[in-house]
Amino acid sequence: MTANNGLKVLVIEDDPNYFILLNERLSQNKDPSFELVRSKHMQSGLERLRESDIDVVLLDLTLPDSEGLNSFVSVHTAFPLVPIIILTAINDDDLAAQAIAFGAQDFLTKGSFDRQLLVKSICYAVSRNKSQAQLQKYYQENERSKRALLERDERFRSLVSNIPGAVYRYTLSVAKEWEIDFISDVIKDIAGYPADNFIGKNISDYFEKVLPQDLPLLKDAFEKAVQHGNLFAVDYRVRHMNGDFRWVHDRGRAVRDVAGRVTHVDGVISDTTERTKEKERFNQLVYYDALTNLPNRELFVDRLDQAIQQARRKKETGAVLALDLDHFKRINDTLGHPIGDQLIKAVSVRLLKLLFDSDTITRISGGAFIILLSRVAKSEDAENVATKLLTAFKAPFLINEHELFTSCSIGIALFPNDGETSDILIKNADAAMHISKERGKDRYQLFSSSIANSSFERLVLESSLRRAMERKEFQLFYQPQLDLRTGKAIGAEALIRWKHPDLGFIPPMEFIPIAEETGLIHPIGEWVLKTACEQKKLWDRQGFESFRVSVNLSARQFHYANLVDMVGDTIRKSGIDPKCLDLELTESTIMDRLEETTLTLKRLKNMGARISIDDFGTGYSSLMYLKTFPIDCVKIDKSFVNDVTTDPDDQAITHAIISMAHSLKLEVVAEGVETKEQLELLKSQNCDVIQGYLFSKPIPVDDVSTFLLSDAAKKILS
Ligand code: C2E
Ligand code: CA
Ligand code: CA
């Protein structure tokens, strides 16, 4: 625009007459005023336009260096913001119309240059072009930013869609509520609902999909992150629309504004179900027993280590139980391994039901389990659990529609008292468990330091016991028995003695159980019987023909298939009267495997031997039941005799046993009689025979005939 506020008009026209005409018409105009410049060629016109002071162009389409529509396009493309009015000859209306379609502002027909029309056309062209240009500029700019937004959105979307997780942004609303501003489509794979179901909703809409028991974990992590404006990472489960749940790993970051306020939380929820499952499968393989699904030893030890550490920190206590099924090997051998396996499974199920979730149980081999009790304040608590477990075995296990009865033996070690490392605790619980077995099975045993020593001694004993026979380290002592009616010694019980070259005399209670377990009881027992029978023959020759000899048979010995033949052979070879051989069996020996036992007892009886029930009263059998067996005598256990003068219950028991036995025509021997008072009382209850330190301790064989010839018995009875 010109300085005087007029419009500068460039006329590109080769014909000077038209220019003069235009100039004449327009120069008279005052408002706006026009200043006309002229170019005769397209070329010079374009050059003039470059000076940028032209407000409007009047363009003749027929120029010496340019023709027709091309002329318009040349100017318009070079200077798109300058309005162009086409000057046409009368016949050029079509061309002019085309130029307008291409963006020309107007056209004027040469020859009819009405001044008013000219002014109006030029003014319109300029103003229309101006607003158009502004509009265009606005559109252009708007278009650009819209495109930029779309592009950015597109970039964001493609980026987000490539992330293998649901990308989200939660924002804090004006109402201070957390809202889901954005969440990517992956959420559909995780929760089953499309992203649109969440976007714009309250965060609780998403939280609702989280498994209730995991929700506190997520909320807690989220709130902490928001409070402190930092990162959080949490694993939890989301309930999918189809009912399944998916494991996810949710990593988020609380973002602050310039003022330091947390305004939103960005994060990604990744589906870790497969990875978790894989990990679980792996863990299952590596850390669990395939048969029972119980943790394996490695995992158990790990948990035990943790429990020990925690107990140390909090000054608490805990317990390790070693539990071993009794006779499991026998079940496996007789019923087969598949049954054995099923029994173990059933046992583990039953044990699990009885334990707390915080306890851990593992199977270490065959029918051997170890249990970690974490919440045990004192030894009684562990003992109560042990009792509960033992009682649980009283009910049969149903295996292939068969009822299987089994029991177990338990050893208990407490931490920190009985050991401060997992190794020692397991070892000590195991040692206590072995003591349980030795002391009769189906019971529990607390660990004690004496057990610690005994298990070492046991190893020593076991190896020297194997050599004891050939080294002739065994000896028989005899303990005489006194007939209360005649006042005479009517027999003696043979009791084995082991004189160890280094350890001295070892009591039978210590080595007989080891001999039983190792099978050494067979040669030892055979030697005892042979020696006792040969001795009896010697006593016969010394004139004590009616004198009886009692021999103890252990359970394992008694159930040995060859026993009857062995006893028969020994009797025959020694040439003694079988009536004078008394075989002592405990109640529990007889009550085991009833059919077989009855048969064995009958065969021994047919041979002419006597049968006595040893330690009577300590088992569960009743005399009435024993009646069905061919037995001759019961020996009242010394535990009853011990307190018979002071404990009315024991007195009642001995009285009942004696009268019942008599009614069944059985002889009664009272063991462990140590005092005159005991003797008197038993005598008053009509006991037949006594055996005990009062009369005689077990004595070496050489002392027996001396004893028999002396009047020891008379002295006692008088
Ligand atoms: P048992 O068959 O009950 O033998 C009686 C035990 O009581 C013997 O112990 C004997 O010394 C002890 N005794 C006898 N009178 C008294 C008394 O007045 N007071 C006290 N406190 N004790 C008394 P011992 O000889 O130590 O034998 C212990 C157990 O070892 C026997 O108990 C028996 O079960 C087993 N045993 C001993 N010898 C043999 C054997 O040759 N073969 C087998 N299989 N077992 C044997
Ligand atoms: Ca005995
Ligand atoms: Ca006894």
Tab-separated table of N, CA and C and ligand atoms in Angstrom, residues 493 552 584 586 613-616 635-638 671 691, ligand 3:
chain	number	residue	atom	x	y	z
A	493	GLU	N	15.913	-116.982	85.422
A	493	GLU	CA	15.778	-116.339	84.102
A	493	GLU	C	17.168	-116.038	83.574
A	552	ASN	N	14.418	-115.226	77.280
A	552	ASN	CA	13.644	-114.149	76.637
A	552	ASN	C	13.742	-114.258	75.118
A	584	GLU	N	9.941	-116.543	77.380
A	584	GLU	CA	9.286	-115.295	77.778
A	584	GLU	C	9.061	-114.388	76.571
A	586	THR	N	6.897	-110.776	75.306
A	586	THR	CA	6.139	-109.622	75.804
A	586	THR	C	4.752	-109.602	75.172
A	613	ILE	N	4.120	-114.694	79.648
A	613	ILE	CA	3.965	-113.331	79.136
A	613	ILE	C	4.761	-112.411	80.049
A	614	ASP	N	5.760	-111.779	79.427
A	614	ASP	CA	6.691	-110.921	80.162
A	614	ASP	C	6.125	-109.499	80.277
A	615	ASP	N	6.581	-108.771	81.273
A	615	ASP	CA	6.219	-107.355	81.445
A	615	ASP	C	4.708	-107.147	81.391
A	616	PHE	N	3.963	-108.061	81.976
A	616	PHE	CA	2.516	-107.968	81.830
A	616	PHE	C	1.966	-106.712	82.497
A	635	LYS	N	4.036	-112.686	83.911
A	635	LYS	CA	4.986	-112.036	84.801
A	635	LYS	C	4.544	-110.585	84.984
A	636	ILE	N	4.123	-110.235	86.220
A	636	ILE	CA	3.679	-108.865	86.484
A	636	ILE	C	4.881	-107.932	86.367
A	637	ASP	N	4.724	-106.913	85.579
A	637	ASP	CA	5.847	-106.006	85.339
A	637	ASP	C	6.304	-105.328	86.624
A	638	LYS	N	7.627	-105.084	86.687
A	638	LYS	CA	8.170	-104.553	87.944
A	638	LYS	C	7.698	-103.134	88.250
A	671	GLU	N	7.794	-109.626	89.193
A	671	GLU	CA	9.180	-109.250	88.907
A	671	GLU	C	9.588	-108.039	89.720
A	691	GLN	N	10.531	-112.764	91.778
A	691	GLN	CA	11.862	-112.643	91.193
A	691	GLN	C	12.281	-111.216	91.486
B	3	CA	CA	10.128	-108.580	82.601
